[in-house]
Amino acid sequence: MHPTPAQPLDGSHDREIESLEEFDEAVSAHGTLAHFRVQAVDLTDRTGVLVALDTTGAVFLGCPMDPEAVARVRAAGALVFPPVPELPFDPYRGLVYGPDELFDGLGGGAGEGEGTRKDIGYEATPDARAYAWFQRTKADGDVYASMLRAIHDDAVSDALDELLDGARVVGVMGGHAMERGTQEYAGAARLGRELARSGFTVATGGGPGAMEAANLGAYAAAFDDGMLPEALRLLAKAPSFRPSVTDWARAAFDVRDRWPGGTHSVGIPTWFYGHEPPNVFATHIAKYFANATREDGLLARSNAGVVFLPGAAGTVQEIFDNATPNYYESRGEPTPMVLVDRAHWTERLPAWPLLRSLARERSMEDRIALVDRIEEAPEALKRLGD
């Protein structure tokens, strides 16, 4: 996966421009903007370029421009979708989110100190304001709001595909209720660390609990073994996002500030479950409004397999959402599925017997496993993937 936002101009997305740097590179290399797609780039300082170059068939998505430039490129045959004012999100965005963007004002990020994060609570962050907008608009049936959500989610999917191009992605699924300071949380973190150190990109649902633990573990893969136990100790002071998301998030930002530059991983949360905040240890966050798009996208992109930790209804749903394309091979060869905690998946929520029955005498039969301990999951995943 790419640690920087800029995407190359010589690959499959060579007609997409998602930063001012890419814009200048494309102009220099090609001398034209004809048939290019420009996403959410502030072009107010590029009026001279825009009026001078051929923009036939170009599409500008949410790019601030001088009125003269707008008129000229439209007259030349370009489509211009103007920025939408007063939205708490950019529907045309070209990149996935980062935790500092979603928690802006609450979590300043490494090197900026704590002063920036003590001024506001979570309720004033872009993440919380986007959820509030979603809550207001989803009930009124406004087709314009529905269109904005759909454009946003499609832009996020496009950015996520570019980010993960060529990556070996392992999904880690599990419940949001798993608290910091527990043995289960520590185990999920060690799992994330082992997967990241084995060369996998860890992807989770991006929320709290088991999801945060796996992203934390992946983040910790860049440091020596002593970092993770100390981080777990610090996080245990704010064990849950209830009652205060603000305190929960600040504790995580404090860990990131103490150990900046962790290993990259992905979180794929949703504002549909907006009461569950995204975790800040996922360095790249693809957040959606439509949960169905998010759920299917997370599983589909887990091309190296999925580990299912103990969870409730949501995790059970994810098991069989993943089993269905493996059963029909609709995405190609079945990918590994590892269920962790024999008692949980055979007694409390007996998903394993049904999964095993579905897999019998099919290609996926050799791609599923049930293990007792979380420490067994990485080896099972590698074995099933051979």
C-alpha positions as a printed NumPy array, in Angstrom:
array([[  0.   ,   0.   ,   0.   ],
       [  1.136,   3.554,  -0.653],
       [  2.129,   5.602,   2.409],
       [  1.797,   8.937,   0.589],
       [ -1.329,  10.401,  -1.021],
       [  0.138,  11.069,  -4.462],
       [ -0.605,   8.44 ,  -7.095],
       [  1.619,   7.87 , -10.161],
       [  0.556,   9.211, -13.535],
       [  1.851,   6.219, -15.505],
       [ -0.422,   3.489, -14.139],
       [ -4.026,   2.437, -14.662],
       [ -5.243,   5.689, -13.102],
       [ -3.064,   7.944, -15.293],
       [ -6.035,  10.136, -16.187],
       [ -6.986,  10.866, -12.577],
       [ -5.584,  13.91 , -10.811],
       [ -6.046,  14.036,  -7.045],
       [ -3.554,  16.669,  -5.848],
       [ -2.079,  19.963,  -7.02 ],
       [  1.27 ,  18.225,  -7.432],
       [ -0.28 ,  15.691,  -9.795],
       [ -2.011,  18.516, -11.679],
       [  1.281,  20.291, -12.317],
       [  2.977,  17.012, -13.297],
       [  0.216,  16.179, -15.786],
       [  0.337,  19.626, -17.376],
       [  4.114,  19.442, -17.697],
       [  4.134,  15.904, -19.068],
       [  1.159,  16.08 , -21.441],
       [  0.526,  19.736, -22.246],
       [ -3.206,  19.094, -22.172],
       [ -6.019,  18.358, -19.74 ],
       [ -8.271,  16.771, -22.353],
       [-10.19 ,  13.81 , -20.913],
       [ -8.519,  14.06 , -17.503],
       [-10.483,  13.644, -14.263],
       [ -9.594,  16.144, -11.544],
       [-10.92 ,  15.411,  -8.038],
       [-11.172,  17.913,  -5.192],
       [ -8.076,  19.932,  -6.141],
       [ -8.014,  23.654,  -5.346],
       [ -7.26 ,  25.261,  -8.727],
       [ -7.852,  28.891,  -7.809],
       [ -4.154,  29.614,  -8.448],
       [ -4.077,  27.816, -11.803],
       [ -6.413,  30.071, -13.815],
       [ -3.773,  30.858, -16.434],
       [ -3.133,  27.169, -17.054],
       [ -6.817,  26.282, -17.22 ],
       [ -7.687,  28.946, -19.795],
       [ -4.66 ,  28.134, -21.958],
       [ -4.876,  24.353, -22.218],
       [ -7.272,  22.048, -24.05 ],
       [ -9.882,  20.749, -21.581],
       [-12.075,  18.857, -24.048],
       [-13.845,  16.011, -22.25 ],
       [-12.244,  16.831, -18.91 ],
       [-14.248,  16.461, -15.71 ],
       [-13.63 ,  18.639, -12.657],
       [-15.16 ,  17.21 ,  -9.486],
       [-15.445,  19.69 ,  -6.613],
       [-12.434,  21.779,  -7.653],
       [-12.49 ,  25.427,  -6.467],
       [-11.745,  27.617,  -9.498],
       [-11.836,  31.272, -10.479],
       [-15.123,  32.124, -12.273],
       [-13.189,  32.978, -15.452],
       [-11.605,  29.527, -15.435],
       [-14.969,  27.835, -14.873],
       [-16.488,  29.655, -17.825],
       [-13.559,  28.893, -20.15 ],
       [-13.253,  25.18 , -19.393],
       [-16.994,  24.702, -19.72 ],
       [-16.977,  26.494, -23.05 ],
       [-14.16 ,  24.194, -24.159],
       [-16.243,  21.091, -23.457],
       [-15.382,  20.204, -19.876],
       [-17.861,  19.171, -17.197],
       [-17.578,  21.096, -13.931],
       [-19.19 ,  19.796, -10.736],
       [-18.745,  22.662,  -8.293],
       [-17.886,  22.244,  -4.61 ],
       [-20.905,  21.865,  -2.345],
       [-20.849,  24.576,   0.318],
       [-21.489,  23.991,   4.023],
       [-21.09 ,  20.201,   3.912],
       [-19.044,  18.64 ,   6.74 ],
       [-17.389,  16.325,   4.162],
       [-16.158,  16.508,   0.576],
       [-18.269,  14.238,  -1.667],
       [-15.678,  14.376,  -4.448],
       [-12.622,  13.521,  -2.357],
       [ -9.774,  11.775,  -4.14 ],
       [ -8.159,  10.109,  -1.117],
       [ -9.286,   8.088,   1.872],
       [ -9.369,   9.788,   5.265],
       [ -6.714,   9.934,   7.925],
       [ -7.447,   9.966,  11.664],
       [ -6.176,  13.537,  12.06 ],
       [ -8.684,  14.701,   9.435],
       [-11.693,  12.988,  10.988],
       [-10.743,  14.082,  14.52 ],
       [ -9.508,  17.538,  13.5  ],
       [ -9.283,  19.782,  16.555],
       [ -9.412,  16.864,  18.964],
       [ -6.326,  14.997,  17.81 ],
       [ -3.571,  17.115,  16.374],
       [ -1.32 ,  14.206,  15.423],
       [  2.332,  13.537,  16.036],
       [  4.449,  16.584,  16.59 ],
       [  1.632,  19.044,  17.204],
       [  1.302,  18.48 ,  20.923],
       [ -1.747,  18.237,  23.116],
       [ -2.758,  21.874,  22.934],
       [ -4.755,  21.372,  19.749],
       [ -6.823,  18.573,  21.182],
       [ -8.017,  20.054,  24.471],
       [-10.102,  22.809,  22.925],
       [-13.06 ,  20.833,  21.569],
       [-14.882,  17.625,  22.291],
       [-15.592,  14.843,  19.833],
       [-19.014,  16.311,  19.023],
       [-17.353,  19.204,  17.146],
       [-15.05 ,  17.069,  14.98 ],
       [-15.648,  16.536,  11.236],
       [-16.471,  12.882,  11.932],
       [-19.219,  13.728,  14.401],
       [-20.567,  16.554,  12.215],
       [-20.781,  14.228,   9.204],
       [-22.76 ,  11.751,  11.297],
       [-25.084,  14.535,  12.476],
       [-25.651,  15.589,   8.848],
       [-26.377,  11.965,   7.918],
       [-28.892,  11.653,  10.743],
       [-30.672,  14.832,   9.618],
       [-30.829,  13.997,   5.92 ],
       [-31.378,  10.245,   5.795],
       [-34.919,  10.561,   7.14 ],
       [-36.206,  13.347,   4.906],
       [-36.002,  11.495,   1.578],
       [-34.067,  14.301,  -0.101],
       [-32.714,  12.905,  -3.377],
       [-29.973,  15.549,  -3.395],
       [-28.591,  14.328,  -0.073],
       [-28.829,  10.721,  -1.288],
       [-26.875,  11.656,  -4.402],
       [-24.146,  13.338,  -2.35 ],
       [-23.784,  10.272,  -0.141],
       [-23.57 ,   7.99 ,  -3.181],
       [-20.94 ,  10.152,  -4.89 ],
       [-18.916,  10.299,  -1.681],
       [-18.987,   6.531,  -1.163],
       [-18.022,   5.825,  -4.764],
       [-15.107,   8.271,  -4.483],
       [-13.962,   6.543,  -1.29 ],
       [-14.126,   3.137,  -2.994],
       [-12.038,   4.41 ,  -5.876],
       [ -9.456,   5.856,  -3.49 ],
       [ -9.363,   2.623,  -1.475],
       [ -8.755,   0.522,  -4.596],
       [ -5.845,   2.751,  -5.544],
       [ -4.438,   2.587,  -2.022],
       [ -4.575,  -1.204,  -1.792],
       [ -3.426,  -1.931,  -5.333],
       [ -1.032,  -4.884,  -5.094],
       [ -1.358,  -5.286,  -1.312],
       [ -1.914,  -8.635,   0.429],
       [ -4.844,  -7.728,   2.656],
       [ -6.025,  -9.71 ,   5.68 ],
       [ -9.315,  -8.7  ,   7.263],
       [ -9.727,  -8.931,  11.039],
       [-13.357,  -9.   ,  12.178],
       [-14.642,  -8.835,  15.741],
       [-16.964,  -7.068,  18.133],
       [-16.888,  -3.386,  19.08 ],
       [-17.581,  -4.171,  22.752],
       [-14.115,  -5.617,  23.459],
       [-12.577,  -3.23 ,  25.994],
       [ -9.057,  -1.975,  26.34 ],
       [ -7.25 ,  -3.512,  29.297],
       [ -8.627,  -7.008,  28.703],
       [ -6.709, -10.113,  27.689],
       [ -8.906, -10.394,  24.597],
       [ -7.96 ,  -6.887,  23.479],
       [ -4.259,  -7.573,  24.021],
       [ -4.544, -10.811,  22.04 ],
       [ -6.201,  -9.035,  19.095],
       [ -3.416,  -6.448,  19.158],
       [ -0.733,  -9.132,  19.062],
       [ -2.56 , -10.712,  16.129],
       [ -2.489,  -7.425,  14.207],
       [  1.214,  -7.004,  14.947],
       [  2.073, -10.523,  13.764],
       [  0.076, -10.119,  10.548],
       [  1.721,  -6.779,   9.75 ],
       [  5.182,  -8.149,  10.454],
       [  4.412, -11.052,   8.114],
       [  3.899,  -8.617,   5.251],
       [  0.109,  -8.396,   5.272],
       [ -1.901,  -5.192,   5.221],
       [ -4.355,  -5.394,   8.131],
       [ -7.88 ,  -4.209,   7.363],
       [-10.681,  -3.944,   9.924],
       [-14.131,  -2.439,  10.246],
       [-12.325,   0.611,  11.593],
       [-14.238,   0.971,  14.843],
       [-13.471,   0.376,  18.53 ],
       [-13.   ,  -2.934,  20.353],
       [-11.423,  -5.802,  18.431],
       [-11.129,  -3.595,  15.363],
       [ -9.094,  -0.971,  17.182],
       [ -6.937,  -3.649,  18.797],
       [ -5.976,  -5.165,  15.441],
       [ -5.182,  -1.745,  13.962],
       [ -3.154,  -0.895,  17.071],
       [ -1.183,  -4.121,  16.694],
       [ -0.448,  -3.364,  13.056],
       [  0.667,   0.153,  14.023],
       [  2.983,  -1.352,  16.667],
       [  4.705,  -3.631,  14.149],
       [  7.186,  -0.863,  13.355],
       [  8.542,  -0.748,  16.915],
       [ 10.339,  -3.13 ,  19.268],
       [  8.342,  -5.66 ,  21.258],
       [  8.265,  -3.449,  24.358],
       [  6.131,  -0.774,  22.716],
       [  2.857,  -2.727,  22.547],
       [  2.609,  -3.697,  26.265],
       [  3.284,  -0.097,  27.25 ],
       [  0.716,   1.209,  24.765],
       [ -1.846,  -1.271,  26.097],
       [ -1.177,  -0.048,  29.635],
       [ -1.718,   3.586,  28.645],
       [ -4.893,   2.852,  26.69 ],
       [ -6.418,   0.894,  29.582],
       [ -6.952,   4.204,  31.392],
       [ -9.827,   4.859,  28.961],
       [-11.201,   1.337,  28.439],
       [-14.213,   2.182,  26.282],
       [-15.611,   4.894,  24.009],
       [-18.522,   5.017,  26.446],
       [-19.254,   7.31 ,  28.2  ],
       [-16.729,   9.666,  26.555],
       [-15.523,   9.334,  22.975],
       [-13.361,  12.382,  23.632],
       [-11.372,  10.74 ,  26.439],
       [-11.156,   7.46 ,  24.512],
       [ -9.777,   9.16 ,  21.391],
       [ -7.372,  11.41 ,  23.282],
       [ -5.813,   8.397,  24.984],
       [ -5.157,   6.869,  21.56 ],
       [ -3.711,  10.084,  20.137],
       [ -1.392,  10.275,  23.146],
       [ -0.071,   6.816,  22.243],
       [  0.418,   7.864,  18.625],
       [  2.25 ,  11.   ,  19.713],
       [  4.583,   8.99 ,  21.909],
       [  5.304,   6.517,  19.094],
       [  4.841,   8.368,  15.788],
       [  5.22 ,   6.7  ,  12.42 ],
       [  3.676,   3.288,  12.983],
       [  3.01 ,   0.683,  10.324],
       [  0.163,   1.416,   7.933],
       [ -3.175,  -0.366,   8.161],
       [ -6.714,   0.261,   6.992],
       [ -9.997,   0.889,   8.794],
       [-13.297,   0.734,   6.899],
       [-16.025,   2.106,   9.203],
       [-19.456,   3.57 ,   8.478],
       [-21.547,   6.521,   9.577],
       [-24.501,   4.108,   9.554],
       [-23.102,   3.026,  12.921],
       [-22.085,   6.562,  13.76 ],
       [-22.406,   6.002,  17.494],
       [-19.233,   3.894,  17.138],
       [-16.317,   6.263,  16.449],
       [-13.462,   5.297,  14.127],
       [-10.239,   4.283,  15.787],
       [ -7.124,   6.374,  15.259],
       [ -4.623,   3.516,  14.851],
       [ -5.849,   2.78 ,  11.317],
       [ -3.586,   5.112,   9.375],
       [ -5.929,   5.066,   6.368],
       [ -9.69 ,   5.263,   6.944],
       [-12.241,   4.573,   4.209],
       [-15.445,   5.721,   5.855],
       [-18.795,   5.186,   4.156],
       [-22.382,   6.295,   4.576],
       [-23.825,   3.052,   3.123],
       [-23.085,   0.139,   5.427],
       [-23.831,  -2.508,   2.776],
       [-21.232,  -0.98 ,   0.439],
       [-18.736,  -0.786,   3.28 ],
       [-19.369,  -4.34 ,   4.515],
       [-19.073,  -5.996,   1.138],
       [-16.102,  -3.843,   0.176],
       [-14.146,  -4.739,   3.301],
       [-14.587,  -8.474,   2.745],
       [-14.001,  -8.298,  -1.006],
       [-10.695,  -6.484,  -0.51 ],
       [ -9.448,  -9.019,   2.055],
       [ -7.744, -10.997,  -0.705],
       [ -5.392, -12.904,   1.639],
       [ -8.13 , -14.092,   3.994],
       [-10.163, -13.081,   7.027],
       [ -9.747, -13.795,  10.737],
       [-13.   , -13.779,  12.725],
       [-12.602, -13.039,  16.429],
       [-15.457, -13.621,  18.885],
       [-18.319, -11.24 ,  18.206],
       [-22.084, -11.007,  18.077],
       [-24.627, -10.456,  15.29 ],
       [-22.397,  -8.247,  13.166],
       [-19.523, -10.728,  13.152],
       [-21.865, -13.653,  12.411],
       [-23.203, -11.701,   9.444],
       [-19.654, -11.057,   8.235],
       [-18.785, -14.765,   8.408],
       [-21.56 , -15.711,   6.022],
       [-21.179, -12.585,   3.871],
       [-17.652, -13.858,   3.303],
       [-18.665, -17.506,   2.972],
       [-21.173, -16.853,   0.171],
       [-18.704, -15.73 ,  -2.549],
       [-16.317, -18.469,  -1.382],
       [-19.096, -21.034,  -1.738],
       [-20.041, -19.893,  -5.258],
       [-16.482, -18.819,  -6.165],
       [-17.984, -15.61 ,  -7.528],
       [-14.773, -13.728,  -6.73 ],
       [-12.546, -16.521,  -7.975],
       [-10.664, -18.989,  -5.827],
       [-11.928, -19.136,  -2.205],
       [ -9.907, -17.148,   0.314],
       [ -8.948, -18.379,   3.811],
       [-11.35 , -18.021,   6.723],
       [-10.079, -18.532,  10.28 ],
       [-12.514, -18.532,  13.218],
       [-10.966, -17.956,  16.65 ],
       [-12.324, -19.439,  19.938],
       [-13.782, -22.906,  19.593],
       [-16.276, -22.534,  22.455],
       [-17.631, -19.257,  21.1  ],
       [-18.192, -20.49 ,  17.529],
       [-19.418, -23.998,  18.406],
       [-21.456, -23.375,  21.59 ],
       [-22.362, -19.76 ,  22.258],
       [-22.92 , -18.854,  18.603],
       [-22.493, -22.103,  16.632],
       [-21.514, -20.611,  13.282],
       [-18.688, -23.118,  12.74 ],
       [-20.858, -26.254,  12.255],
       [-22.942, -24.468,   9.632],
       [-19.861, -23.058,   7.884],
       [-18.251, -26.501,   7.816],
       [-21.446, -28.051,   6.417],
       [-21.598, -25.422,   3.676],
       [-17.967, -26.029,   2.759],
       [-18.174, -29.809,   2.59 ],
       [-17.059, -31.214,  -0.789],
       [-16.459, -27.744,  -2.21 ],
       [-13.241, -25.879,  -2.956],
       [-13.644, -23.773,   0.167],
       [-13.464, -26.852,   2.412],
       [ -9.666, -26.605,   2.483],
       [ -9.785, -22.864,   3.147],
       [-11.572, -22.765,   6.509],
       [-10.205, -23.406,   9.998],
       [-11.286, -23.152,  13.627],
       [ -8.621, -22.472,  16.261],
       [ -8.815, -22.203,  20.033],
       [ -6.307, -19.445,  20.677],
       [ -5.702, -16.203,  18.863],
       [ -1.98 , -17.008,  18.732],
       [ -2.801, -19.884,  16.37 ],
       [ -4.564, -17.667,  13.82 ],
       [ -1.56 , -16.34 ,  11.83 ],
       [ -0.135, -19.812,  11.218],
       [ -3.573, -21.173,  10.261],
       [ -4.044, -18.292,   7.843],
       [ -0.69 , -18.913,   6.186],
       [ -1.351, -22.661,   5.968],
       [ -4.746, -22.174,   4.331],
       [ -3.28 , -19.703,   1.877],
       [ -0.545, -22.036,   0.608]])
